[in-house]
Tab-separated table of C-alpha atoms in Angstrom:
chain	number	residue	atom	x	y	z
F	117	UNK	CA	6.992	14.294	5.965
F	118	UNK	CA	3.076	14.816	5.953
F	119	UNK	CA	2.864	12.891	2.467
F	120	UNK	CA	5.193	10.142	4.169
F	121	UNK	CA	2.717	9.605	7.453
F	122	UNK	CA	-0.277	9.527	5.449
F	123	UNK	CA	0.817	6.644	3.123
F	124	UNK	CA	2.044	5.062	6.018
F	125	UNK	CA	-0.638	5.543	7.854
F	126	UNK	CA	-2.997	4.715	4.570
F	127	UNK	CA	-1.261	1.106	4.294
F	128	UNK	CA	-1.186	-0.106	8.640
F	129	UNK	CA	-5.330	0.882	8.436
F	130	UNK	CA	-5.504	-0.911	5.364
F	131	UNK	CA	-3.910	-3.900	6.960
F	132	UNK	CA	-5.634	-3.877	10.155
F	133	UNK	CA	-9.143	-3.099	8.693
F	134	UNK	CA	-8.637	-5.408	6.105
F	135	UNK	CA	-8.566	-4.711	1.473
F	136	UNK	CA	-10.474	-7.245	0.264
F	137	UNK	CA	-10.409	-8.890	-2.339
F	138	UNK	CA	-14.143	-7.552	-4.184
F	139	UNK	CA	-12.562	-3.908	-3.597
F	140	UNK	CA	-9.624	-5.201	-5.329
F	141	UNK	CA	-11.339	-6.673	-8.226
F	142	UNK	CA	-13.651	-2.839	-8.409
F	143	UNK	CA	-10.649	-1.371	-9.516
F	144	UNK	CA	-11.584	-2.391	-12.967
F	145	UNK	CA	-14.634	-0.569	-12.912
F	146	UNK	CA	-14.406	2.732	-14.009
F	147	UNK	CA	-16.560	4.625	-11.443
F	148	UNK	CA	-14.841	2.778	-8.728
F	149	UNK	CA	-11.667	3.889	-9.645
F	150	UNK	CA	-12.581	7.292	-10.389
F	151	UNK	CA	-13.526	7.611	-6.469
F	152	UNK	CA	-10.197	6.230	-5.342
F	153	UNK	CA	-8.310	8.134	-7.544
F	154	UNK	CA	-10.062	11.111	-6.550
F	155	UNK	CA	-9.619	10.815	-3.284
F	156	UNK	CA	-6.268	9.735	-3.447
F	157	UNK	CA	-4.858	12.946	-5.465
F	158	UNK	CA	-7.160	15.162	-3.867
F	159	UNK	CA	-6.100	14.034	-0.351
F	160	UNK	CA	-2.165	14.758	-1.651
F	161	UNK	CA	-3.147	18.245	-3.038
F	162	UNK	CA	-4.676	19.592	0.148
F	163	UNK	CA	-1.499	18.361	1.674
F	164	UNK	CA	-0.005	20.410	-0.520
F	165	UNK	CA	-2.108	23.435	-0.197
F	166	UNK	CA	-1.480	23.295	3.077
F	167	UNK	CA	2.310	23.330	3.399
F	168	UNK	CA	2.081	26.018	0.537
F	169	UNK	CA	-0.386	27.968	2.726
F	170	UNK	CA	2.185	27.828	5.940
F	171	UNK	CA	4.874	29.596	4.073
F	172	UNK	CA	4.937	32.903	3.249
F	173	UNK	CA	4.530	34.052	-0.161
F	174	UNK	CA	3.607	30.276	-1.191
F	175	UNK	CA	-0.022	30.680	-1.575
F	176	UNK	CA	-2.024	28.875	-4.395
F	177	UNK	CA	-4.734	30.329	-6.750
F	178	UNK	CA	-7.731	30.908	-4.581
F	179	UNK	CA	-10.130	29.387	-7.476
F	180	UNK	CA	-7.926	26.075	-7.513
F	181	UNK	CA	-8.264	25.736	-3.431
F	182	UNK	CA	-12.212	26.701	-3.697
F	183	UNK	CA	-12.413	23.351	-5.897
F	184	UNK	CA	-10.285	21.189	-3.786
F	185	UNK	CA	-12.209	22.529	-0.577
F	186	UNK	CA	-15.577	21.371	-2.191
F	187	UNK	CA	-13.963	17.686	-3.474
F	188	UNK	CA	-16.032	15.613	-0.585
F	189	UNK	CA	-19.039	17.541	-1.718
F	190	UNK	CA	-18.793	17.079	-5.363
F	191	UNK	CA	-18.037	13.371	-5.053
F	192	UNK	CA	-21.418	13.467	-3.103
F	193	UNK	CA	-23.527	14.819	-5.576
F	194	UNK	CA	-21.735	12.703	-8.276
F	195	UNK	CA	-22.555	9.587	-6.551
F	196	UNK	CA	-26.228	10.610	-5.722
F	197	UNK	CA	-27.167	11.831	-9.244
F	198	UNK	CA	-25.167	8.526	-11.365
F	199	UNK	CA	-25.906	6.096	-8.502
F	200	UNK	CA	-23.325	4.000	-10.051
F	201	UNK	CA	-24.197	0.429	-8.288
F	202	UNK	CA	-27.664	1.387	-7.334
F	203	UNK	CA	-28.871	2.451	-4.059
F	204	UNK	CA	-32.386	1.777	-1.891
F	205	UNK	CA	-33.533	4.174	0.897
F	206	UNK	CA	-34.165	2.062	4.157
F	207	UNK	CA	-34.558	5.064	7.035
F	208	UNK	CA	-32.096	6.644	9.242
F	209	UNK	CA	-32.525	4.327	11.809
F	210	UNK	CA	-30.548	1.736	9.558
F	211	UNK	CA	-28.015	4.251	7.586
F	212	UNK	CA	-26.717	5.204	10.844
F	213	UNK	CA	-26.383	1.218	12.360
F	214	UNK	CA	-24.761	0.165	8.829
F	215	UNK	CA	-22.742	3.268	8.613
F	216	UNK	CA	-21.527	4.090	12.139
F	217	UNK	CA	-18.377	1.406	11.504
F	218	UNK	CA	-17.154	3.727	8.102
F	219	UNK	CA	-17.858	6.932	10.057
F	220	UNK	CA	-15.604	5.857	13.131
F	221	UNK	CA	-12.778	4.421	10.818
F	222	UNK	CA	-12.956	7.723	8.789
F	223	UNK	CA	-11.987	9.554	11.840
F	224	UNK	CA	-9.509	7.209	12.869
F	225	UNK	CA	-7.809	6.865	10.281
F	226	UNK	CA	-7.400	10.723	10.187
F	227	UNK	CA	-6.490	11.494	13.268
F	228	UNK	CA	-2.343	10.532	13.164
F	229	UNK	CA	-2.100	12.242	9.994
F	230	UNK	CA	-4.150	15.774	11.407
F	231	UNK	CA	-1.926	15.624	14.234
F	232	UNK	CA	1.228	15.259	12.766
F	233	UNK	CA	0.628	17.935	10.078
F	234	UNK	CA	-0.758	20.291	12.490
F	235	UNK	CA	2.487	19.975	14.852
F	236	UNK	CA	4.812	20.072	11.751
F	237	UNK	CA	3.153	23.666	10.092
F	238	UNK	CA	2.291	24.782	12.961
F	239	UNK	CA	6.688	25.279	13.160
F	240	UNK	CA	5.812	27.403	10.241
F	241	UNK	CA	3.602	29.716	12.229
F	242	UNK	CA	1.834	30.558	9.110
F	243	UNK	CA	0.053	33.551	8.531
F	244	UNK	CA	-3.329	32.367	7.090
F	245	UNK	CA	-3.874	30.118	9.892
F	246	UNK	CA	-7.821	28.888	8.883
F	247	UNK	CA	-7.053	28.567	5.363
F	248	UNK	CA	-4.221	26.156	6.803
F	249	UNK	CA	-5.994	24.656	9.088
F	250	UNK	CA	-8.939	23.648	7.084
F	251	UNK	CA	-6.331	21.640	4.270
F	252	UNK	CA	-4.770	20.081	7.206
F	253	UNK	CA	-8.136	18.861	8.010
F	254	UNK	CA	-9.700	18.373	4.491
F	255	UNK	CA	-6.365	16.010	3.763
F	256	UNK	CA	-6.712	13.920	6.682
F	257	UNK	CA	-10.028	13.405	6.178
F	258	UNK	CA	-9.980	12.574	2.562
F	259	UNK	CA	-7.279	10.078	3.437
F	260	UNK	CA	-9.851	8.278	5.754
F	261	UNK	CA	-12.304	8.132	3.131
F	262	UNK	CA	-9.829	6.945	0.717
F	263	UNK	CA	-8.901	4.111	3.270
F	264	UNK	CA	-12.942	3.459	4.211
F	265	UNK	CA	-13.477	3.158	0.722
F	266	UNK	CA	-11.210	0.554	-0.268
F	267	UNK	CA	-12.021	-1.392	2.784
F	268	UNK	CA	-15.584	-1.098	2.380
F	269	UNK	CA	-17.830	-3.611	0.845
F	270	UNK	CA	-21.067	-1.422	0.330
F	271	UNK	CA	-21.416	0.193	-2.805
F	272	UNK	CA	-25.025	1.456	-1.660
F	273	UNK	CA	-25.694	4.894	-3.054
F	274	UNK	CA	-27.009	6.427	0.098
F	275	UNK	CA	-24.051	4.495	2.213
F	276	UNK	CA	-21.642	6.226	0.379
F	277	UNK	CA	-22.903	9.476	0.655
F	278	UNK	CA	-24.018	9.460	4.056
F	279	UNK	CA	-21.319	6.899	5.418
F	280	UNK	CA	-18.455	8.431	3.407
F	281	UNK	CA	-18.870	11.387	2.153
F	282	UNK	CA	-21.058	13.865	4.822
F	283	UNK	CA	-18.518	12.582	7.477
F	284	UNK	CA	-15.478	13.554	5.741
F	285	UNK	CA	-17.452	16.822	4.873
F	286	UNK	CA	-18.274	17.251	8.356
F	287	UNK	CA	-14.797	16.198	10.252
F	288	UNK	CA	-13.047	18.404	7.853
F	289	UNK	CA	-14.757	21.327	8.497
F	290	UNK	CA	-14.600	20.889	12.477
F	291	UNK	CA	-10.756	19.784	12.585
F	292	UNK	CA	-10.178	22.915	10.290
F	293	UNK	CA	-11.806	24.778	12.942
F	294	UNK	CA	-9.473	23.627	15.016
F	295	UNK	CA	-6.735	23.630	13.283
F	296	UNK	CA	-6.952	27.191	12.729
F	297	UNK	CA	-7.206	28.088	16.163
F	298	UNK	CA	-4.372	26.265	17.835
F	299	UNK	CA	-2.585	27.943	14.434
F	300	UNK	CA	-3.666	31.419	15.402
F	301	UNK	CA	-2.836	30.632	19.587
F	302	UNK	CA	0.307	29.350	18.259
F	303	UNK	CA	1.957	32.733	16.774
F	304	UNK	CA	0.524	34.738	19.776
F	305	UNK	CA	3.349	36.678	21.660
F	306	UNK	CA	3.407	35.280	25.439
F	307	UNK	CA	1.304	36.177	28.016
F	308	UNK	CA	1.170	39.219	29.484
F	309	UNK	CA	0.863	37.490	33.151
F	310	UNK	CA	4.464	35.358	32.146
F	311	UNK	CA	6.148	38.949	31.725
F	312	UNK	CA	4.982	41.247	34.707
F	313	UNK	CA	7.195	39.321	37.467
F	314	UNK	CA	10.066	40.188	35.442
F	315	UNK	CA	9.065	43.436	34.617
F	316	UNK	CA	8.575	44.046	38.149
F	317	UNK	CA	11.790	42.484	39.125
F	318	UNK	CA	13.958	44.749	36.940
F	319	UNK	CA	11.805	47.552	38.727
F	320	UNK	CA	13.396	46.914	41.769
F	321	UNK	CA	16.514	48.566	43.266
């Protein structure tokens, strides 16, 4: 179900924000397809790790999630040390006015697919609630980059990295923060407050 909304999801953003027809035609080019494949599998693996996390007994090699968990990173320092299409420094002042568009689409794109994987495991009540939480959020996030990338026209070295990359790094480690608390609230017996009327009650004569 996870997998399902996320291509779903993946396609409707695509629409809306619009594949054109230069990201298209980068397909042919062998870096640019290394970064959508990339982030495509790597997007489906953490979904994976993350169901496999909920269930008990279902765990993955911790040396195989380590990786996964530092994809956005890697990808970063990839980009930064092959530059691939070439990149000029022009201040923050104008990364963060070109860039602010990828970072909110990142983000929105990742929010349906968060919340509907956080709802569906949290069912699971799974015991290694932060270690599930932060694939839930590393999954969604990758699939907004995924998205942002194809729909992106800049191939700027320094756009990707700080446009792409360091907010996927950074909304995946918040929303796993998250994630693993409303996991960890989640398998909490009820309050104490909810019980002590009843208690009380059977008390009585």
């Amino acid at each position: 179900m996870c997998c399902g909304v996320q291509i779903v999801v993946a396609l409707i953003a695509a629409k809306i924000f619009g594949v054109g027809l230069e990201a298209l035609s980068r397909l042919t080019q062998p870096a640019y397809l290394a970064i959508v494949a990339t982030l495509a599998v790597s997007s489906g693996a953490a979904t994976f790790v993350a169901v496999r996390s909920a269930i008990p007994g279902r765990g993955v090699r911790h040396a195989s999630a380590a990786v996964l968990l530092l994809v956005p990173l890697l990808m970063a320092t990839a980009v930064w040390l092959t530059s691939p299409w070439g990149g000029t420094w022009h201040g923050w002042v104008q990364l963060v006015a070109g860039g602010k568009a990828c970072m909110g689409r990142i983000t929105v794109v990742a929010g349906l697919p968060w919340l509907v994987s956080l709802l569906v495991l949290r069912r699971l009540a799974p015991l290694r609630e932060y270690a599930t939480g932060m694939f839930i959020g590393l999954s969604a996030f990758l699939l907004g980059a995924l998205v942002v990338q194809m729909v992106c026209g800049e191939t700027d070295t320094y756009h990707m990295i700080f446009a792409h990359y360091v907010p996927t790094i950074i909304g995946a480690v918040a929303v796993g923060l998250i994630s693993g608390v409303v996991l960890r609230r989640s398998r909490r017996p009820e309050s104490s407050l909810f019980a002590l009327p009843i208690e009380y009650a059977s008390a009585g004569p």
